[in-house]
Tab-separated table of C-alpha atoms and ligand atoms in Angstrom:
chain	number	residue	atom	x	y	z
A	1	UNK	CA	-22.345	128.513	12.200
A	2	UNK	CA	-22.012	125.177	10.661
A	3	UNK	CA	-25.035	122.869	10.986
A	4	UNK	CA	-23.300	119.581	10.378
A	5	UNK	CA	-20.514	118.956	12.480
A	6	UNK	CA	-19.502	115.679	14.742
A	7	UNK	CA	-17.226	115.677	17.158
A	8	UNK	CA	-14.791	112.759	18.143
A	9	UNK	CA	-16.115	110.810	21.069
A	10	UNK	CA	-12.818	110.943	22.657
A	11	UNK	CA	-10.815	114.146	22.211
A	12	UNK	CA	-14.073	116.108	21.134
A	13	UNK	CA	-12.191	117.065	17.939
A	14	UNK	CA	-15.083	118.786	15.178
A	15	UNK	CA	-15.130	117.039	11.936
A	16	UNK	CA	-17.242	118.525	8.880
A	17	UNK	CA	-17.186	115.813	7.150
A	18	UNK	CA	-18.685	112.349	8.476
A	19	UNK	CA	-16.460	110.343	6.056
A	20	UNK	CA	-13.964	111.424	8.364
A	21	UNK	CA	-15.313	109.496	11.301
A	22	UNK	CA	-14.410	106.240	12.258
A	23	UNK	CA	-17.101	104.150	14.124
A	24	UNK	CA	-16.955	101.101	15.834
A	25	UNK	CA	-20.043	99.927	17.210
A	26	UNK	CA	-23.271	99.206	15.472
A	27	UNK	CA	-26.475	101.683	15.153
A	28	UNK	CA	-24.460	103.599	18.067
A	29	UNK	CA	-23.517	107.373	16.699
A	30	UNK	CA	-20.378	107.159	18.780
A	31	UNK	CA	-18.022	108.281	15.983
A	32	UNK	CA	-14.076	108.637	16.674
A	33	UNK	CA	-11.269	110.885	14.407
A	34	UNK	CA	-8.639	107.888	14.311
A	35	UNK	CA	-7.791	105.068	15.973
A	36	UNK	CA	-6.230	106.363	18.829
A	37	UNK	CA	-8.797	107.947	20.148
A	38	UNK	CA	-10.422	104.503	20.107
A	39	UNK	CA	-8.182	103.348	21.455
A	40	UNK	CA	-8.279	105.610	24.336
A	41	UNK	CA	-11.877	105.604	24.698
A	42	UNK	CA	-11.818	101.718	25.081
A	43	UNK	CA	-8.994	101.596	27.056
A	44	UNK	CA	-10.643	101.691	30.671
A	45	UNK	CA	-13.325	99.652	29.224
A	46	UNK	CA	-10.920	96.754	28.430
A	47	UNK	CA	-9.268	97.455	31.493
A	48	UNK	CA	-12.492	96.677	33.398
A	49	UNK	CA	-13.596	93.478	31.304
A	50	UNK	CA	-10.026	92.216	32.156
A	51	UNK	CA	-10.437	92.901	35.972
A	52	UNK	CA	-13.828	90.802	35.640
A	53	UNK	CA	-12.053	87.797	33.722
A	54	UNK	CA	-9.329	88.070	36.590
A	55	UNK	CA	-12.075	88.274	39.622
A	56	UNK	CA	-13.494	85.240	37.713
A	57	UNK	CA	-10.827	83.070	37.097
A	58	UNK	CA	-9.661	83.533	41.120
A	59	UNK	CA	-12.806	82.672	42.160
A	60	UNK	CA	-13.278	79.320	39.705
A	61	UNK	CA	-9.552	78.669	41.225
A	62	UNK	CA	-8.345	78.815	37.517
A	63	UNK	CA	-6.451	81.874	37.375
A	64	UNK	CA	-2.656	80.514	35.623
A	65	UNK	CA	-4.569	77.924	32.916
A	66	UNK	CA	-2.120	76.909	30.898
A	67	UNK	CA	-4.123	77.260	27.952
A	68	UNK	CA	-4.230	80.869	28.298
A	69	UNK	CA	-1.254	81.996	25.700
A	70	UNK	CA	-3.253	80.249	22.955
A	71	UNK	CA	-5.269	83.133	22.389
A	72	UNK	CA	-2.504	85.195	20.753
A	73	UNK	CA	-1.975	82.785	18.069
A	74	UNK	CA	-3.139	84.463	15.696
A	75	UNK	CA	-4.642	82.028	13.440
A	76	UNK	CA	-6.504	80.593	17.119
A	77	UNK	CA	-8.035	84.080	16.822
A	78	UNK	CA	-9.112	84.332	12.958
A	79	UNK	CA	-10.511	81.436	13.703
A	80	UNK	CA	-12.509	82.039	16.562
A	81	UNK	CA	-13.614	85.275	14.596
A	82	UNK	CA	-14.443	84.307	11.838
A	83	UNK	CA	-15.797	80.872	12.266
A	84	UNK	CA	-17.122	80.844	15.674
A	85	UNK	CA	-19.020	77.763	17.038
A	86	UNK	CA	-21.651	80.056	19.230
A	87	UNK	CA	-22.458	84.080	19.243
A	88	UNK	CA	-23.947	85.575	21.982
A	89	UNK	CA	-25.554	88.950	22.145
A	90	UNK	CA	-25.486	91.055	25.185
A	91	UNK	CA	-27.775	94.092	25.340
A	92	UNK	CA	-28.513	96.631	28.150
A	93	UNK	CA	-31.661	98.540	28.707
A	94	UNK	CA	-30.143	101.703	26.731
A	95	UNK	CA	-29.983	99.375	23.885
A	96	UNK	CA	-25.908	99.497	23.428
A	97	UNK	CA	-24.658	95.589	22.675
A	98	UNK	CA	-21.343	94.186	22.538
A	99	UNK	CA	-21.037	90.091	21.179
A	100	UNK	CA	-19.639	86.776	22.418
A	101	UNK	CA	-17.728	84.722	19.861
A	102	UNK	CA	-16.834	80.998	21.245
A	103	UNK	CA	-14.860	78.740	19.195
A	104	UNK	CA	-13.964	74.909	20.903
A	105	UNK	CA	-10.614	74.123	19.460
A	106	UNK	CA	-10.260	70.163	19.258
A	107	UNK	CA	-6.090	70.249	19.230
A	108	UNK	CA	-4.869	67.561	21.778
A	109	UNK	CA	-6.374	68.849	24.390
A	110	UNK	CA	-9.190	70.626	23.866
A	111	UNK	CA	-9.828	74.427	24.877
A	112	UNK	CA	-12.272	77.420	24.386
A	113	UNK	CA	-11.263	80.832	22.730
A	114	UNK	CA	-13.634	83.530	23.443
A	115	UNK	CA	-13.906	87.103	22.543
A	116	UNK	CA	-16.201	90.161	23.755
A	117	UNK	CA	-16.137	92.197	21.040
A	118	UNK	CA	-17.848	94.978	19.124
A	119	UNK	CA	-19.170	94.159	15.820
A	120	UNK	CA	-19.536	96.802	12.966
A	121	UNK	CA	-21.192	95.446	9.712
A	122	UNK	CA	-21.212	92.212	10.928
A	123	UNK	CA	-17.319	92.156	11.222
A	124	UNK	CA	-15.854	92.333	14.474
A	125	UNK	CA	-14.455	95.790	14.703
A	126	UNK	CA	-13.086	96.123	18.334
A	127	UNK	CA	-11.770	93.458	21.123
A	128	UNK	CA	-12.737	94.006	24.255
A	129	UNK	CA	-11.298	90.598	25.627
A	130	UNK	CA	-9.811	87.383	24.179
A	131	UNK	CA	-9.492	84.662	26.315
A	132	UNK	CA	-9.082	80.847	26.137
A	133	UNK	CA	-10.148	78.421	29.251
A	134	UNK	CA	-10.656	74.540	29.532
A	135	UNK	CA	-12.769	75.391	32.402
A	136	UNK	CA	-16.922	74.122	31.094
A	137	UNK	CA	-17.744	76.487	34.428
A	138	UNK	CA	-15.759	79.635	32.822
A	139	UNK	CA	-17.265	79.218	29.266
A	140	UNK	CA	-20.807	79.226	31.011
A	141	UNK	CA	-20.461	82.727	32.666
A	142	UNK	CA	-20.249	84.136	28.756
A	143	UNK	CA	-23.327	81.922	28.043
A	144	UNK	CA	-26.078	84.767	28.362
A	145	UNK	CA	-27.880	87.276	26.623
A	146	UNK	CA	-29.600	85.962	23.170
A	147	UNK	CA	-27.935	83.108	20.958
A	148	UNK	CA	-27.878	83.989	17.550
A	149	UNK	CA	-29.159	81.141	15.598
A	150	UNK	CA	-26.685	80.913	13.043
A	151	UNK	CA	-23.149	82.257	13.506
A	152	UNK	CA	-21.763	81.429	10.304
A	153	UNK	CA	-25.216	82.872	8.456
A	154	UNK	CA	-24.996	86.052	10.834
A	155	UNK	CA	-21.006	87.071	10.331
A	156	UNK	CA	-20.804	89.069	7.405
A	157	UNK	CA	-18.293	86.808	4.860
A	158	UNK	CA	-18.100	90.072	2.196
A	159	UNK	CA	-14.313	91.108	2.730
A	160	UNK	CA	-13.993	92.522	-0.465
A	161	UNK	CA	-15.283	95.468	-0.972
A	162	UNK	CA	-18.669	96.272	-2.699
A	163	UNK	CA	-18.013	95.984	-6.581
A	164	UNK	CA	-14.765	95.005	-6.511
A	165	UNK	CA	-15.730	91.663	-7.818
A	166	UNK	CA	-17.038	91.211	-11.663
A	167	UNK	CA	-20.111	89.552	-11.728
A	168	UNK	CA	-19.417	87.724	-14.813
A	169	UNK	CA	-16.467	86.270	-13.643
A	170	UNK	CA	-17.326	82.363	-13.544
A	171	UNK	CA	-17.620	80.461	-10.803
A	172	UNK	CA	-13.749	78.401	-11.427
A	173	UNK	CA	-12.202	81.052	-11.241
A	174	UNK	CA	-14.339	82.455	-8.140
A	175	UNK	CA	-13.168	79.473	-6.714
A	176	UNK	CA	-9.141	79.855	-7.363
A	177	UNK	CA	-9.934	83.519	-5.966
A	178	UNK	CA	-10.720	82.377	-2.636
A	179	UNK	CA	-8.421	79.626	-2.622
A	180	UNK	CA	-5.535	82.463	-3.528
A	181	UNK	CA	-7.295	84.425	-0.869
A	182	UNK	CA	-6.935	81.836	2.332
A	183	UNK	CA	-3.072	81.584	0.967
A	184	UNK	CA	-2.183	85.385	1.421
A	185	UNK	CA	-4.723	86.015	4.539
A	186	UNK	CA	-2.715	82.925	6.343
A	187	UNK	CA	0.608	84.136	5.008
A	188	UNK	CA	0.123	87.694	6.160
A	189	UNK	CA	-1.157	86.461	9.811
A	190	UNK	CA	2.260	84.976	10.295
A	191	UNK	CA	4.639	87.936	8.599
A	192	UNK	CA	2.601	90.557	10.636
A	193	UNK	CA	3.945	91.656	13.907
A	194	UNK	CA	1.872	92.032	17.608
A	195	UNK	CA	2.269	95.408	16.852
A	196	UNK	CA	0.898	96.333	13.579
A	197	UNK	CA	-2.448	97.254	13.522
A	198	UNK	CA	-4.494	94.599	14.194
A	199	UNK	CA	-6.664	92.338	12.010
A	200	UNK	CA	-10.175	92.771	13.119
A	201	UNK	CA	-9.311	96.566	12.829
A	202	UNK	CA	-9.237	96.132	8.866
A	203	UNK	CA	-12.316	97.098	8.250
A	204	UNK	CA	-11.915	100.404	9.557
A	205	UNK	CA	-9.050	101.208	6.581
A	206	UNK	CA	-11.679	100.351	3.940
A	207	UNK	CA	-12.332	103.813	3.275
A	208	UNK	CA	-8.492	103.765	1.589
A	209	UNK	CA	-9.285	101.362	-1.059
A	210	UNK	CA	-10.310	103.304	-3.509
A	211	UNK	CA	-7.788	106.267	-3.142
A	212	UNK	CA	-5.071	103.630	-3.352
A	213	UNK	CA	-6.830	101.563	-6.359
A	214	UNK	CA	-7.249	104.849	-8.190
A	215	UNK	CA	-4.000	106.851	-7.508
A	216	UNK	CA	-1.176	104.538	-6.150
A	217	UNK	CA	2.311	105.614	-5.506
A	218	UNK	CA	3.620	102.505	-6.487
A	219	UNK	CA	2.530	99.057	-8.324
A	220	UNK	CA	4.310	95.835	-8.614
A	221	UNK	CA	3.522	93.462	-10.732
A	222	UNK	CA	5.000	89.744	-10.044
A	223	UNK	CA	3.619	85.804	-10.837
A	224	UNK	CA	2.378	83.468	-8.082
A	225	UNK	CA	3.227	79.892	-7.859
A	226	UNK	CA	0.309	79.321	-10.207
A	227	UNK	CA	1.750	81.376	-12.661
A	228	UNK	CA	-0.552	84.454	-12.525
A	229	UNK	CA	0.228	87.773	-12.797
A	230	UNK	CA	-0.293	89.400	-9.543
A	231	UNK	CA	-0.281	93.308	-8.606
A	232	UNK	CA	0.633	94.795	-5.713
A	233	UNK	CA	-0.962	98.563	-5.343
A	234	UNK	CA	0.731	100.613	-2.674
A	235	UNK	CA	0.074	104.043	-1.017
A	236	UNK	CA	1.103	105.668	2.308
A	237	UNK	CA	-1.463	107.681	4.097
A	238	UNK	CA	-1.040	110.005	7.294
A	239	UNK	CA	-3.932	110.094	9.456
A	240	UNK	CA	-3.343	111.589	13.115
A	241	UNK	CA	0.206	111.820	12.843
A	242	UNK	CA	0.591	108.277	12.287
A	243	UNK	CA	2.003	107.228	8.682
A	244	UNK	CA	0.522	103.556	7.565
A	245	UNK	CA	0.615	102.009	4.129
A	246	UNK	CA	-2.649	100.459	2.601
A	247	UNK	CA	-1.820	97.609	0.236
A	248	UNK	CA	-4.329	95.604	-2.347
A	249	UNK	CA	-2.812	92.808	-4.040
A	250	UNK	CA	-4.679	92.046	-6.597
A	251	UNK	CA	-5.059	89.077	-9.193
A	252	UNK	CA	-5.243	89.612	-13.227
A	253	UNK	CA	-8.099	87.249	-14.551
A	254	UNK	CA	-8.303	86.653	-18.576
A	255	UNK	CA	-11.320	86.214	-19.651
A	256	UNK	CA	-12.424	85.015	-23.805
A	257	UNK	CA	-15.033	86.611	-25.354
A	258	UNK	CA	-16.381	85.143	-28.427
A	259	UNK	CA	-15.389	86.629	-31.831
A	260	UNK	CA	-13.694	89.915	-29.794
A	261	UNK	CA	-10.408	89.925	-28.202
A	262	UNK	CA	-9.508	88.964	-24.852
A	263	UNK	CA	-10.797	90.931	-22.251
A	264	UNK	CA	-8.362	91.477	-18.675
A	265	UNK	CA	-9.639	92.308	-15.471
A	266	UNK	CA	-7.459	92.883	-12.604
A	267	UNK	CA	-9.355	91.517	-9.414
A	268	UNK	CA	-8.095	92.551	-5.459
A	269	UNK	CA	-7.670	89.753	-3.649
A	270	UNK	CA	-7.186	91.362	-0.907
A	271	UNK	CA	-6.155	94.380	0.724
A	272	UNK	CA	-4.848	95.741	4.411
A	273	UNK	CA	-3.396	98.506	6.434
A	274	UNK	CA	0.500	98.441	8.084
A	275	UNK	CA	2.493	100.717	9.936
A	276	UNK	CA	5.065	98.107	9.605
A	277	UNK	CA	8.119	98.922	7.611
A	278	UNK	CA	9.217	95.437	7.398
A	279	UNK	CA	6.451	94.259	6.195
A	280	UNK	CA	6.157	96.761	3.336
A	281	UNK	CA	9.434	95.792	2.204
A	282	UNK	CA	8.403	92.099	2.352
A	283	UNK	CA	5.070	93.003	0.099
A	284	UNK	CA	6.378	95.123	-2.013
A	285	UNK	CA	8.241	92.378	-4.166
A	286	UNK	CA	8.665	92.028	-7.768
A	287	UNK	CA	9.044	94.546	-10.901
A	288	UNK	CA	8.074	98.081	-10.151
A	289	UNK	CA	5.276	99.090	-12.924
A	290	UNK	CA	5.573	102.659	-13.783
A	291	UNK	CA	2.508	104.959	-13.873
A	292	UNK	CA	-0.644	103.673	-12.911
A	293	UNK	CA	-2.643	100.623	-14.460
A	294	UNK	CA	-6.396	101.405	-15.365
A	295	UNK	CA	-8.484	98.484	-16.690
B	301	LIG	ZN1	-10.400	112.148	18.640
């Protein structure tokens, strides 16, 4: 007998090994073996969130707002996600929570995205409905549970992972980081397709990092339109049957020492899961380096 074993929420598959588990809620043990058996397990619960939203909206006589289709632009729902204007918390008596992220967007005519979602370090890690509504009397019925005090203080902002940054590295060049950052994070919301795996689910590839930092099938190496040297680390994974790439692009910072030679660090930018072939042929640009680059 094997004393440590979990088994998938959904399919009740045994895993030995809890690296193996995904999880998607907060303090909740409710581990999964891939994403779609979250997907799966989720599924009726979106399904009945949506049929509340749709009893709601007949009721408030608001059901075909035009505003609706906003909430698929994508950058709308970065937006909302990662700078939200209010965050509920709703909690029920077994202690299980799910969040309410409101964003007013001031375009023209003003409208409300919000999003029930689950939040897993901080980071939203599953959707269970995105909507948008001009309707005050709409955006009220979300308006419950506790009010965290400070959105932007309470949303985890660390999307790199631990370590990956150098301390030493000053704070200019901290800055041009982030700066390079917002470029490729707003780039790669518009090249990605509705289909790919989707953004707020990012978090849940993290566990690739490394294995693709360390032992990459391929790196390209190529200069930005500020003239550094960028490198693109790729690696395709199976997990479940499905085949994804995991891609860090990452940045190559000089740095002077005094008296000694130059050091180089190579820092990742930024890094994110596809099952899109398109888009790894897009990313995938420049010189291919051979063998793999250690710093
Ligand atoms: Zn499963």
């Amino acid at each position: 007998m094997n004393r440590t074993v979990y088994f998938c929420n959904h399919c009740k598959k045994a895993l030995h090994d809890i690296e193996e588990l995904l999880f998607v809620e907060e303090g909740s043990p409710r581990g999964f073996c891939g994403e779609k058996c979250i997907e799966q397990y989720y599924a009726p619960i979106v399904a009945w969130y949506e049929n509340r939203e749709r009893e709601t909206r007949s009721l408030l006589d608001i059901a075909n707002e035009d505003c609706k289709t906003m909430i698929s632009d994508a950058n709308v729902m970065d937006k909302a996600l990662s700078r939200p204007d209010e965050i509920w918390r709703w909690q029920n008596e077994i202690g299980e929570d799910l969040f309410v992220f409101i964003k007013n967007f001031a375009i023209e005519r003003p409208f409300y995205a919000v999003i029930m979602c689950h939040l897993f370090e901080r980071q939203p890690s599953f959707i269970l409905l995105a909507s948008a509504t001009r309707s005050e009397e709409f955006i009220n019925q979300f308006r419950s549970g506790e009010r965290i005090v400070d959105p932007d203080e309470f949303i985890s902002r660390d999307d790199l992972p631990a370590g990956a940054i150098d301390l030493e590295v000053e704070q200019e060049a901290l800055s041009a980081i982030e700066a390079k950052k917002s470029a490729f994070l707003a780039r790669l919301l518009q090249d990605r397709t509705a289909a790919d795996i989707p953004f707020e689910q990012f978090d849940l590839y993290e566990k690739y990092f490394k294995t693709t930092l360390e032992d990459p099938d391929e790196i390209y190496t190529d200069e930005d339109d500020d003239g550094d040297q960028l490198f693109t680390y790729i690696k395709a994974y199976q997990h479940n049957n499905i085949s994804f790439y995991y891609f860090i692009i990452c940045v190559e910072f000089e740095k002077e020492s005094d008296g000694e030679a130059e050091t180089r660090k190579i820092i990742p930018l930024m890094a994110f899961p596809t099952l899109d072939g398109e888009l790894y042929h897009l990313y995938r640009g420049g010189k291919l380096v051979s063998g793999s680059l250690k710093n």
